[in-house]
PDB file of C-alpha atoms and ligand atoms in Angstrom:
ATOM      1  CA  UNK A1322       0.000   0.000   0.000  1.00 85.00           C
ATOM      2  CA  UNK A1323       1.182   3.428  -0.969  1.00 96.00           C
ATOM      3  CA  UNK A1324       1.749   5.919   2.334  1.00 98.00           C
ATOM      4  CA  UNK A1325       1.017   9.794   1.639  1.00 98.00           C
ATOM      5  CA  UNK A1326       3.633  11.745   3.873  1.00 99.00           C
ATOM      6  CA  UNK A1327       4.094  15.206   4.435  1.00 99.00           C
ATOM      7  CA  UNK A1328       7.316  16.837   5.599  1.00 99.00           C
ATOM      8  CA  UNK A1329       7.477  20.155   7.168  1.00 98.00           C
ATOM      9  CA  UNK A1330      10.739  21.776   5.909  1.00 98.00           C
ATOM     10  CA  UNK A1331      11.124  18.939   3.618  1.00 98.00           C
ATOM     11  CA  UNK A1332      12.873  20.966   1.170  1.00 98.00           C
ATOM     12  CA  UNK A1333      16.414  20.979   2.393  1.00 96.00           C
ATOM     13  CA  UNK A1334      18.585  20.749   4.648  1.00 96.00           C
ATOM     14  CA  UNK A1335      17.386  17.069   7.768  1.00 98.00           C
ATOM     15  CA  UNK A1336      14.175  17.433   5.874  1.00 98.00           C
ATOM     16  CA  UNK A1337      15.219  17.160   2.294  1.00 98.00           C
ATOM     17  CA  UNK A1338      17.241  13.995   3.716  1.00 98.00           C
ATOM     18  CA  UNK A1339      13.546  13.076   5.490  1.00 98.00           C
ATOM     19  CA  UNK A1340      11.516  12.950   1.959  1.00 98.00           C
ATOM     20  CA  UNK A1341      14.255  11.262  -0.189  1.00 98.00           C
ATOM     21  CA  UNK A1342      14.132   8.483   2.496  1.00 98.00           C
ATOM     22  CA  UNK A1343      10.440   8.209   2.669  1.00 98.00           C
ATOM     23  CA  UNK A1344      10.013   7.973  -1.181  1.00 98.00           C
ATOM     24  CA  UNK A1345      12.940   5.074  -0.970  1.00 98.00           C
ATOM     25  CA  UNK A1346      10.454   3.142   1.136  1.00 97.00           C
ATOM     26  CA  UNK A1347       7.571   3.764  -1.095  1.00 98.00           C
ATOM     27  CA  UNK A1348       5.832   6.507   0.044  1.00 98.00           C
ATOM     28  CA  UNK A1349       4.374   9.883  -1.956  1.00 98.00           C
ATOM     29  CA  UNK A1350       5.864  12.487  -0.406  1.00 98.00           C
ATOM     30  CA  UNK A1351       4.883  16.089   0.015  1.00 98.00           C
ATOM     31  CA  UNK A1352       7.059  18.427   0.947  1.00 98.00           C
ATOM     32  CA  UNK A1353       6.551  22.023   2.159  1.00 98.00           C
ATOM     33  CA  UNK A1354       8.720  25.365   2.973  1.00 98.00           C
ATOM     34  CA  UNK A1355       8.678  28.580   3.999  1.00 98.00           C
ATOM     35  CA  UNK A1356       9.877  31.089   1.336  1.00 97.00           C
ATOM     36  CA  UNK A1357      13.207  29.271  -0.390  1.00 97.00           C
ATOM     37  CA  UNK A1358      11.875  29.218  -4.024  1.00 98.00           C
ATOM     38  CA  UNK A1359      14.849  28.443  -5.534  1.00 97.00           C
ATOM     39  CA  UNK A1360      15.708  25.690  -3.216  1.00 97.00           C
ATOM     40  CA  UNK A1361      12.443  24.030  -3.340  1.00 98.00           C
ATOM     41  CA  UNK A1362      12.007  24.045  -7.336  1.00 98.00           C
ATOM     42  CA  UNK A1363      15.913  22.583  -7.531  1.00 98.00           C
ATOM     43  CA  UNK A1364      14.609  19.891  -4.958  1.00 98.00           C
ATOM     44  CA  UNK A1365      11.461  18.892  -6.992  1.00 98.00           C
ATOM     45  CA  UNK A1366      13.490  19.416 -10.419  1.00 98.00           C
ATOM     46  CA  UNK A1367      16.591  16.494  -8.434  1.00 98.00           C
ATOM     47  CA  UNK A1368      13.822  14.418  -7.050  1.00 98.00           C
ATOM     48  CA  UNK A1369      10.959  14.353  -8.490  1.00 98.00           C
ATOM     49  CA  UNK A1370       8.830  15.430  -4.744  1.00 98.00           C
ATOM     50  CA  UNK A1371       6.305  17.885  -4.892  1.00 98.00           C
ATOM     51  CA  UNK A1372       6.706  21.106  -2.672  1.00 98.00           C
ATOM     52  CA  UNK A1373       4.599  23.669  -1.577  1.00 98.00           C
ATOM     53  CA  UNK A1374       5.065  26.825   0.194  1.00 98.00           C
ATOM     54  CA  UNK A1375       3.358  27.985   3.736  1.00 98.00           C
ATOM     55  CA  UNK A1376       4.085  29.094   6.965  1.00 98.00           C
ATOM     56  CA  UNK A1377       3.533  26.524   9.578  1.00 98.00           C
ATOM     57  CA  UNK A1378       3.002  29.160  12.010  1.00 98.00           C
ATOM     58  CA  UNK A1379      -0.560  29.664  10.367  1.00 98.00           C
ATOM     59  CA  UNK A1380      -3.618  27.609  11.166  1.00 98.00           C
ATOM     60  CA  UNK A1381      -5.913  28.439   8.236  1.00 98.00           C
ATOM     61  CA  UNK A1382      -2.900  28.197   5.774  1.00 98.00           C
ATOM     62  CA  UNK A1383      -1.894  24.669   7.699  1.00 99.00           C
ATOM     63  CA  UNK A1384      -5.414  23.489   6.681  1.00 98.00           C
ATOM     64  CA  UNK A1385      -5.682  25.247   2.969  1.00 98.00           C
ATOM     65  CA  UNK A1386      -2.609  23.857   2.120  1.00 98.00           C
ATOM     66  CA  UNK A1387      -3.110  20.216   3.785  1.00 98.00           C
ATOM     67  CA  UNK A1388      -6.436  20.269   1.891  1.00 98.00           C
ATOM     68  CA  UNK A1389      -4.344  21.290  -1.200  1.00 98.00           C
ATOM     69  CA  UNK A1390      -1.730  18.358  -0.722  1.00 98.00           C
ATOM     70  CA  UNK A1391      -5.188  15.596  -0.304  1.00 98.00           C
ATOM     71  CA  UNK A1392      -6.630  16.751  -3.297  1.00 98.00           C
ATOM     72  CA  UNK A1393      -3.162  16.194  -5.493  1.00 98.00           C
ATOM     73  CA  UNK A1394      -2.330  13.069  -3.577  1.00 98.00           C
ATOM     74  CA  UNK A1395      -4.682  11.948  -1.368  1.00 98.00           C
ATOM     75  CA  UNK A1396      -5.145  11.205   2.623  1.00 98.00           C
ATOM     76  CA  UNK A1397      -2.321  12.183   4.529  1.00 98.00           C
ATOM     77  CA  UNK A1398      -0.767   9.033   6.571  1.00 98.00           C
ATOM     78  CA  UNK A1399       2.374  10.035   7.564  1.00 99.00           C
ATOM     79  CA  UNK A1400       3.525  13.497   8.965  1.00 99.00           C
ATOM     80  CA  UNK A1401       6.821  14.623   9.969  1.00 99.00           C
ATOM     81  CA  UNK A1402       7.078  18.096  11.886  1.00 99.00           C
ATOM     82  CA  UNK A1403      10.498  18.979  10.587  1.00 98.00           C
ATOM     83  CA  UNK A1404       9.799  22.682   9.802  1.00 98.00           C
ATOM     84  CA  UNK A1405      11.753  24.290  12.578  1.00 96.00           C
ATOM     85  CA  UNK A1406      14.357  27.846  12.893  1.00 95.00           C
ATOM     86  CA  UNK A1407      16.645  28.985  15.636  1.00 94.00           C
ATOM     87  CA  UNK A1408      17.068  32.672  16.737  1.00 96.00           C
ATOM     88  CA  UNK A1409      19.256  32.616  19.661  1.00 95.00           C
ATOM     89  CA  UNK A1410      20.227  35.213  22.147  1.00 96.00           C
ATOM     90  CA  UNK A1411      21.262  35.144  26.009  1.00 97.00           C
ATOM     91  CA  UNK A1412      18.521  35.932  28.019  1.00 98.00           C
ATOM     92  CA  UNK A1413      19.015  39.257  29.047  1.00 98.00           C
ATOM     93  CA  UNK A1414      19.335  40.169  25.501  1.00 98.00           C
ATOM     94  CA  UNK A1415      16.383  37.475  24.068  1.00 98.00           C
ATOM     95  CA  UNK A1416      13.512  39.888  22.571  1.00 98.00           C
ATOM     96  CA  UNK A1417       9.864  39.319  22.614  1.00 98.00           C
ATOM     97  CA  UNK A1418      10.006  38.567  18.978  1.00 98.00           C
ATOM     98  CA  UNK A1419      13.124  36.048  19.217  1.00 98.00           C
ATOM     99  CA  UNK A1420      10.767  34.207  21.454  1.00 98.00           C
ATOM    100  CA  UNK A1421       7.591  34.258  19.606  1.00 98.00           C
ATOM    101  CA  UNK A1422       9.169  33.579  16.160  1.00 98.00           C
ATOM    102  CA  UNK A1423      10.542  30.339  17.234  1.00 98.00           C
ATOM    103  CA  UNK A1424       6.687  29.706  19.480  1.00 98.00           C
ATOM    104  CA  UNK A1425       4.921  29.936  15.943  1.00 98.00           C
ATOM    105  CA  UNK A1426       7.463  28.291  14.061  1.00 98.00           C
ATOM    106  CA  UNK A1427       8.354  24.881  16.200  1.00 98.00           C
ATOM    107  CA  UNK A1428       5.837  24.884  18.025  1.00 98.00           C
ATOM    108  CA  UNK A1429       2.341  26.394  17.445  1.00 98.00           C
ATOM    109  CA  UNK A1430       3.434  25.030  13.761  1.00 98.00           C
ATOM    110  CA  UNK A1431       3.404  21.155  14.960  1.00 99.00           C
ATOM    111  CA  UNK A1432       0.149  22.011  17.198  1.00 99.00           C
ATOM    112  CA  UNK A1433      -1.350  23.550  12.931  1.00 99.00           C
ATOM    113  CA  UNK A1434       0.076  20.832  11.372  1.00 99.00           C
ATOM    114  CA  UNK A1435      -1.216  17.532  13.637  1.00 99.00           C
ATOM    115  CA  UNK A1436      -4.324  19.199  14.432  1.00 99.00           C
ATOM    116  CA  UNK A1437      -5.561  19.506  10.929  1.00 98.00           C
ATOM    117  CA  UNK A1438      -4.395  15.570  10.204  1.00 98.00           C
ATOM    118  CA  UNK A1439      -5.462  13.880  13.077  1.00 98.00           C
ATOM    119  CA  UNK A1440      -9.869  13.831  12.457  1.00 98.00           C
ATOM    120  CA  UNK A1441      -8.515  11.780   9.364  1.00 98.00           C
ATOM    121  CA  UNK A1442      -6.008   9.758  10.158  1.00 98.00           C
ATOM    122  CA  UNK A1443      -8.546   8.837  13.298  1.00 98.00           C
ATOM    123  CA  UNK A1444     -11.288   8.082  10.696  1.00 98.00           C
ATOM    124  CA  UNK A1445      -9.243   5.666   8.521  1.00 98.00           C
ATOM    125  CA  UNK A1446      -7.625   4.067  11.843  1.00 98.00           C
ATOM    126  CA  UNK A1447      -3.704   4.459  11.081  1.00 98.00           C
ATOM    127  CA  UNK A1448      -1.161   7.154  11.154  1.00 98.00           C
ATOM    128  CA  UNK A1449       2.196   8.345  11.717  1.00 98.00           C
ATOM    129  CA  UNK A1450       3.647  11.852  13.587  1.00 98.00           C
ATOM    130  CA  UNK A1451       7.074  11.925  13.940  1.00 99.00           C
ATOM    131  CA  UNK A1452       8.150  15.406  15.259  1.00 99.00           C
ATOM    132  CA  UNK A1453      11.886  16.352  14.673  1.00 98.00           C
ATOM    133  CA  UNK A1454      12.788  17.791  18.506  1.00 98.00           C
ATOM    134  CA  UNK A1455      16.739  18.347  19.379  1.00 97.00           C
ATOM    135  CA  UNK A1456      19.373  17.406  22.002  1.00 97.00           C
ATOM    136  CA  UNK A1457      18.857  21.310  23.251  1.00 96.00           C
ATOM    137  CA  UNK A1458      15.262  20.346  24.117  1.00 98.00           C
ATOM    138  CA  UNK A1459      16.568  17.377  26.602  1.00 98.00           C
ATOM    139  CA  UNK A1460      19.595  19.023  27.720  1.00 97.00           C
ATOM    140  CA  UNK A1461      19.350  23.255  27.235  1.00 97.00           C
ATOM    141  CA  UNK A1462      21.850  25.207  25.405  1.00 94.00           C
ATOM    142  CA  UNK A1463      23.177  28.283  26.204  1.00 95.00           C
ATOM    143  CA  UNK A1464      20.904  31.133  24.299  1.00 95.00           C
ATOM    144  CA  UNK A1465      18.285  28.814  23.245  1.00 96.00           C
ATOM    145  CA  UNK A1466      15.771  29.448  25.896  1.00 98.00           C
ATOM    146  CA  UNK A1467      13.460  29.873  22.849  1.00 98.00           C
ATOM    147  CA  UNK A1468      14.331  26.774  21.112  1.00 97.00           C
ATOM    148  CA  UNK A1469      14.682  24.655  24.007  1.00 98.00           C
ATOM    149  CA  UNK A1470      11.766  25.513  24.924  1.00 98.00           C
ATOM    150  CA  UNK A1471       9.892  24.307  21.885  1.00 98.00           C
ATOM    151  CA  UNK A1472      12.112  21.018  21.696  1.00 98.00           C
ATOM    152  CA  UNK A1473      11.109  19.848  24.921  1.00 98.00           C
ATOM    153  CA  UNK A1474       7.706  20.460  24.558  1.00 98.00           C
ATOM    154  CA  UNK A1475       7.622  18.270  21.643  1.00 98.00           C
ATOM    155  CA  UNK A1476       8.216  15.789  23.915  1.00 98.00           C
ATOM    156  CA  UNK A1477       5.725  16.695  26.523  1.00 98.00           C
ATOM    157  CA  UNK A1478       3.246  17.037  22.966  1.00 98.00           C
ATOM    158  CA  UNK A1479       3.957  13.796  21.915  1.00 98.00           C
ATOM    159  CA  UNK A1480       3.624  11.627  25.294  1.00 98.00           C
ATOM    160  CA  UNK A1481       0.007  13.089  25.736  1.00 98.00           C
ATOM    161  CA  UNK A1482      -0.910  13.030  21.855  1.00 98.00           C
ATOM    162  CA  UNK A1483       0.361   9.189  21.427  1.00 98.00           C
ATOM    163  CA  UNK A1484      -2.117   8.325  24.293  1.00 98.00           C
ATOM    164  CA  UNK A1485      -5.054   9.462  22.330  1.00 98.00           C
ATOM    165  CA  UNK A1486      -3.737   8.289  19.150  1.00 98.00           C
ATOM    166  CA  UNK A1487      -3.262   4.621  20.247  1.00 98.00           C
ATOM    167  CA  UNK A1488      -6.760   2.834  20.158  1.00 97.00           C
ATOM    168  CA  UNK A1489      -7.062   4.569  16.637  1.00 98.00           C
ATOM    169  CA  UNK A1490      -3.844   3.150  14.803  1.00 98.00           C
ATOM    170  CA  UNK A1491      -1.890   6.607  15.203  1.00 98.00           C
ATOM    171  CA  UNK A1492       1.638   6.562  16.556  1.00 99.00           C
ATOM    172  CA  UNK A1493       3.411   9.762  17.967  1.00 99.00           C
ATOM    173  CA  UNK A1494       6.945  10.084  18.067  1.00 99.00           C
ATOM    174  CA  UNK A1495      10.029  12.170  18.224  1.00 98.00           C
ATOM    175  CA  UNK A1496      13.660  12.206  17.237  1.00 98.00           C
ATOM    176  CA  UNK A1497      16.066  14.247  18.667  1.00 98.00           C
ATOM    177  CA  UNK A1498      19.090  14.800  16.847  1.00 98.00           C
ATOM    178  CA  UNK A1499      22.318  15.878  18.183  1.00 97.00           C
ATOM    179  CA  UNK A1500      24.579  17.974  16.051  1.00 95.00           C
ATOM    180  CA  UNK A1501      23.737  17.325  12.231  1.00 97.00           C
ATOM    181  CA  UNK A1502      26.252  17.988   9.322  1.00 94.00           C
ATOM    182  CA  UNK A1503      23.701  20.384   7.307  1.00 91.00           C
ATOM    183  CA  UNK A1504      24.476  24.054   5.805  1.00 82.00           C
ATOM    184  CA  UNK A1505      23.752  25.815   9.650  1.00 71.00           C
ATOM    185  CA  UNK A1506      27.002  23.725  10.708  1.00 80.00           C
ATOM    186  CA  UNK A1507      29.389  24.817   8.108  1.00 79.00           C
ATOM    187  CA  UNK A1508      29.062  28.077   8.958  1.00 79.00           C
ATOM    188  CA  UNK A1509      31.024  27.364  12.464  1.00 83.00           C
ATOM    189  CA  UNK A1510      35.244  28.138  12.322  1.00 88.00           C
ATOM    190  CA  UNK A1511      36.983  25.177  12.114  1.00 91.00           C
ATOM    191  CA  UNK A1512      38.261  25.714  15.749  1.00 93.00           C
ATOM    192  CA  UNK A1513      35.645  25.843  16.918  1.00 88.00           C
ATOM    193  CA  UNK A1514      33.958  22.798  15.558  1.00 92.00           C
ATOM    194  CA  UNK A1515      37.327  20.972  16.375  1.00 94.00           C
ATOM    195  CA  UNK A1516      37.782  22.465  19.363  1.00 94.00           C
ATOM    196  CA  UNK A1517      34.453  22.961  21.409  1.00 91.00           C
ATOM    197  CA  UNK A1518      31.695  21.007  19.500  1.00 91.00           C
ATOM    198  CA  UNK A1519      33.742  17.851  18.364  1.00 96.00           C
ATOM    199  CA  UNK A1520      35.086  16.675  21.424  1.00 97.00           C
ATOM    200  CA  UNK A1521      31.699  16.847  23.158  1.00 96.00           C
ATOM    201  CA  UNK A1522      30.890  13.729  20.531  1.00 98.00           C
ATOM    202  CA  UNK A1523      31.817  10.569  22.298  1.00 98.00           C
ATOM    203  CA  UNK A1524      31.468   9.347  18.382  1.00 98.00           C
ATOM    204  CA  UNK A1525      33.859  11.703  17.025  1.00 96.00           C
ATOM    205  CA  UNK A1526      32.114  13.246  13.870  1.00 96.00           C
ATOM    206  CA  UNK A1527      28.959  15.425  13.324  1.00 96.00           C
ATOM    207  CA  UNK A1528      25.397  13.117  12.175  1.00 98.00           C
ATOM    208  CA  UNK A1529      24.593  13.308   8.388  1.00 98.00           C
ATOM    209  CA  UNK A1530      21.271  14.098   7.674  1.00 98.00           C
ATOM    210  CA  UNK A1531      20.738  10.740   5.964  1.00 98.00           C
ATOM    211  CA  UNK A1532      21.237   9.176   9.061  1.00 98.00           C
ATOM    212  CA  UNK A1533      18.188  11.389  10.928  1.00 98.00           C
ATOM    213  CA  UNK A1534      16.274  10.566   7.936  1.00 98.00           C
ATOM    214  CA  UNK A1535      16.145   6.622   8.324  1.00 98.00           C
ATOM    215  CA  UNK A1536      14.907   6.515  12.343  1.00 98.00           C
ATOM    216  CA  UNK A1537      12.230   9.075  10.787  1.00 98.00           C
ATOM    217  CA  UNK A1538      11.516   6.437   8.307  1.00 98.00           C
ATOM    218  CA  UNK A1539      11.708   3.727  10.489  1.00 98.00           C
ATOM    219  CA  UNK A1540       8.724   5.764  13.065  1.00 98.00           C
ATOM    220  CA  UNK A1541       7.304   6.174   9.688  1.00 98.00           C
ATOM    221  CA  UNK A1542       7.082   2.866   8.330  1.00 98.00           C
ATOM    222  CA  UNK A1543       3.717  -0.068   9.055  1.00 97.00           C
ATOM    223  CA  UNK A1544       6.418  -1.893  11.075  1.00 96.00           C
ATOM    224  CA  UNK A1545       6.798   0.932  14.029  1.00 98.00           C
ATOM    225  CA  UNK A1546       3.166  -0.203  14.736  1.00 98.00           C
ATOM    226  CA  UNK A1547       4.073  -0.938  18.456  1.00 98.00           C
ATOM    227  CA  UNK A1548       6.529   1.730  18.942  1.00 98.00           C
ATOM    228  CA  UNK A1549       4.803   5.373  20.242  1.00 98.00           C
ATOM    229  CA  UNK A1550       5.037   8.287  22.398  1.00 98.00           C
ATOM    230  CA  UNK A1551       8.988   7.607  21.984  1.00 98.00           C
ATOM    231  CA  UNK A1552      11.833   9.703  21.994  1.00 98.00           C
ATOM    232  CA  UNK A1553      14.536   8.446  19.631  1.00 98.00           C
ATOM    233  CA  UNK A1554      17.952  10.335  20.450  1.00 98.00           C
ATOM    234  CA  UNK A1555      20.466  10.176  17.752  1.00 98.00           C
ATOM    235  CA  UNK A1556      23.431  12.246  18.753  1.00 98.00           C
ATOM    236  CA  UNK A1557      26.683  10.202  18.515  1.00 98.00           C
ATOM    237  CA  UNK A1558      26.721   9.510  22.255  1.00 98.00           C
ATOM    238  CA  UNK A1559      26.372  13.488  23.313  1.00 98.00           C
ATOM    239  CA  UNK A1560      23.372  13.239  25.909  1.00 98.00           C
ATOM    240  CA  UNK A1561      21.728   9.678  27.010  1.00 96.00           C
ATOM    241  CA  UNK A1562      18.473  10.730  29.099  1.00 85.00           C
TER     242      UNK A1562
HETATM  243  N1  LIG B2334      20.793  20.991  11.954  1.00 87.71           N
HETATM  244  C1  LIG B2334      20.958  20.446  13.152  1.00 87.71           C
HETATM  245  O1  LIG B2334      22.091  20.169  13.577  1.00 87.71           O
HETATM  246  C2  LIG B2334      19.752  20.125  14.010  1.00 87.71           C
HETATM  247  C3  LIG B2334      19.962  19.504  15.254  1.00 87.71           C
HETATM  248  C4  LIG B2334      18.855  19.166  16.040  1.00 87.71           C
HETATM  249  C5  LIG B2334      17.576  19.436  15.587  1.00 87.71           C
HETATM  250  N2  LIG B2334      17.395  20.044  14.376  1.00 87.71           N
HETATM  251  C6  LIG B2334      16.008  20.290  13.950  1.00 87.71           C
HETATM  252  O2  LIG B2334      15.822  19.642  12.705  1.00 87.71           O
HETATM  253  C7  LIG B2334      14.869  20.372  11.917  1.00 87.71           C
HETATM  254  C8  LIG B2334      15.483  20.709  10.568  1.00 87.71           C
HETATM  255  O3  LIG B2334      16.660  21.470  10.782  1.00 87.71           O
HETATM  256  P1  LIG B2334      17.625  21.889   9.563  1.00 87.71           P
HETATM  257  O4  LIG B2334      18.933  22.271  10.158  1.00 87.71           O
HETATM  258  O5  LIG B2334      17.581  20.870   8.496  1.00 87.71           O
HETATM  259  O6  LIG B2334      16.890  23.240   9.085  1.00 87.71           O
HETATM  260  P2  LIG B2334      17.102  24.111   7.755  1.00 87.71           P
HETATM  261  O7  LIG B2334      18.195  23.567   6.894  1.00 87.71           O
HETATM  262  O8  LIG B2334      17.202  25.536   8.228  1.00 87.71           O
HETATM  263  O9  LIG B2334      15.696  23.897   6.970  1.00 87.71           O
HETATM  264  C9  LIG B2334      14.529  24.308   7.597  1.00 87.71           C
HETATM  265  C10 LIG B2334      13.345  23.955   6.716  1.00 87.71           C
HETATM  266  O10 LIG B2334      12.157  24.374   7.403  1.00 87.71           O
HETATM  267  C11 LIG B2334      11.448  25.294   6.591  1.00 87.71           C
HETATM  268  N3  LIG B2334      10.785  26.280   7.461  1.00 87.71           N
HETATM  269  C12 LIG B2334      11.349  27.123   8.347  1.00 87.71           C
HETATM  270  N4  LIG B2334      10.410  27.890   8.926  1.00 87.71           N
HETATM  271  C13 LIG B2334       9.209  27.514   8.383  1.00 87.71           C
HETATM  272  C14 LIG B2334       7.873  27.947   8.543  1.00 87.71           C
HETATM  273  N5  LIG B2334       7.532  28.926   9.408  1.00 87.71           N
HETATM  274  N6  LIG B2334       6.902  27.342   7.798  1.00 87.71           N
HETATM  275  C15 LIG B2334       7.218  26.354   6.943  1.00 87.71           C
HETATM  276  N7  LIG B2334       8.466  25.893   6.747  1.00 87.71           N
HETATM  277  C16 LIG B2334       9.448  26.470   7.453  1.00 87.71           C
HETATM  278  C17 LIG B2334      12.485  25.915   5.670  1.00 87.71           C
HETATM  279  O11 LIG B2334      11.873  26.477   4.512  1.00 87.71           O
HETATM  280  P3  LIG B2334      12.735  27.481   3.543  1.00 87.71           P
HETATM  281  O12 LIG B2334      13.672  26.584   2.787  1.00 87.71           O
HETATM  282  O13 LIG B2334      11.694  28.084   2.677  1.00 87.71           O
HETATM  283  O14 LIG B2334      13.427  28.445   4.437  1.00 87.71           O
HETATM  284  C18 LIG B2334      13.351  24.692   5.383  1.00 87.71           C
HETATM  285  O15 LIG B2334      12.732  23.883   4.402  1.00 87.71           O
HETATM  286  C19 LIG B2334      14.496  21.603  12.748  1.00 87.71           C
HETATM  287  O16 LIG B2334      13.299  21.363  13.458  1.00 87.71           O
HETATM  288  C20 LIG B2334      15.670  21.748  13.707  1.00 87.71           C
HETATM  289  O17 LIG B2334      15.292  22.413  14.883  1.00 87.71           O
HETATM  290  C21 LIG B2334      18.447  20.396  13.585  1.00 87.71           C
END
């Protein structure tokens, strides 16, 4: 049987790795994104995935655009909250609008996104939400008060959600990945990736996306059937909670 999933941010970066995976294991994937054009018509040209452009953030354009995706492809099975930004700052320097961009993003935006899934997925008795939280969500990070915050509460979302979803076929998960090799990472001097971040790796190297992308597709796939309201942590060793 042919899954329909949607990723959140599935048009680069550990969501672009997400969709490829999820059409390797048979699915019809979706993929949406915020306001990269260029990124997201080179994505579709390379694989061949639809994408289409919304802000998570925003619960009527969640819905119009989810309605969009069923009439091209059909029910949605599978959804991965991937869609997710960063705008760090110390506290005493943290701005009312640092802290409500990353609220709507990565967090109201999984609360849009499940919500206007989860009547249908309960009607046809199966589904899959896999929410992409982080390592700063279990542990905190320095200046991410913001995103931590959202990353844990994924969890918190997800434990309560896959309680409901279990009598009606729907699994709720997470994974929470530790530092991934994507375009945010290359940015960092080489000293201090060798220096500070590295050695904090009890494996020794940065995650590829890839790797992210085949626990999501493992949540994702008929056989995770028994496996909800789970955190999967894959951070080379960093934090074990
Ligand atoms: N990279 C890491 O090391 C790391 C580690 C732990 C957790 N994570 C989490 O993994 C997820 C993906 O991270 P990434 O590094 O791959 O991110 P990324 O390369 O910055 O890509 C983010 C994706 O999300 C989309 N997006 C952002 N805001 C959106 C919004 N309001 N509405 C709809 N789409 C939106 C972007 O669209 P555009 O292309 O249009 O901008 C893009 O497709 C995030 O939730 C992040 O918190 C990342």
């Amino acid at each position: 049987m042919t899954r329909i999933a949607l990723v959140t941010g599935g048009s680069r970066g550990i969501g672009a790795a997400i969709s490829e995976a999820l059409k390797a294991q048979g699915c019809t994937v979706a993929a949406t994104y915020a306001g990269n054009d260029e990124k997201a018509a080179a994505f579709t040209k390379e694989t061949g995935i639809k994408t289409y452009k919304w802000n998570v953030g925003d619960y009527e354009a969640c819905k119009a655009g989810i309605a969009q995706i069923e009439a091209d492809l059909g029910p949605v099975d599978i959804l991965v909250n991937n869609a997710g930004i960063t705008r760090d700052a110390p506290f005493h320097k943290m701005t009312p609008q640092h802290w409500h961009e990353v609220m709507d993003t990565n967090l109201n935006g999984v609360f849009n996104m499940t919500h206007n899934v989860w009547n249908g997925m309960r009607e046809r008795k199966f589904g899959r939400i896999v929410t992409i939280s982080s390592i700063n969500g279990q542990k905190g990070q320095f200046a991410q008060a913001n995103y931590a915050a959202t990353k844990a509460a994924d969890i918190g979302f997800t434990k309560a959600l896959a309680q409901e979803g279990a009598r009606a076929g729907i699994t709720v998960n997470v994974v929470a990945p530790g530092y991934i090799n994507t375009e945010m990472m290359s940015t960092i001097p080489e000293k201090v990736m060798n220096e500070v971040i590295l050695p904090q790796i009890p494996v020794g190297r940065l995650g590829e996306a890839s790797e992210i992308a085949r626990a999501v597709a493992f949540l994702a796939s008929d056989d995770a059937g028994f496996i909800t309201g789970s955190t999967l942590s894959a951070n080379g060793g960093q934090y074990m909670s």
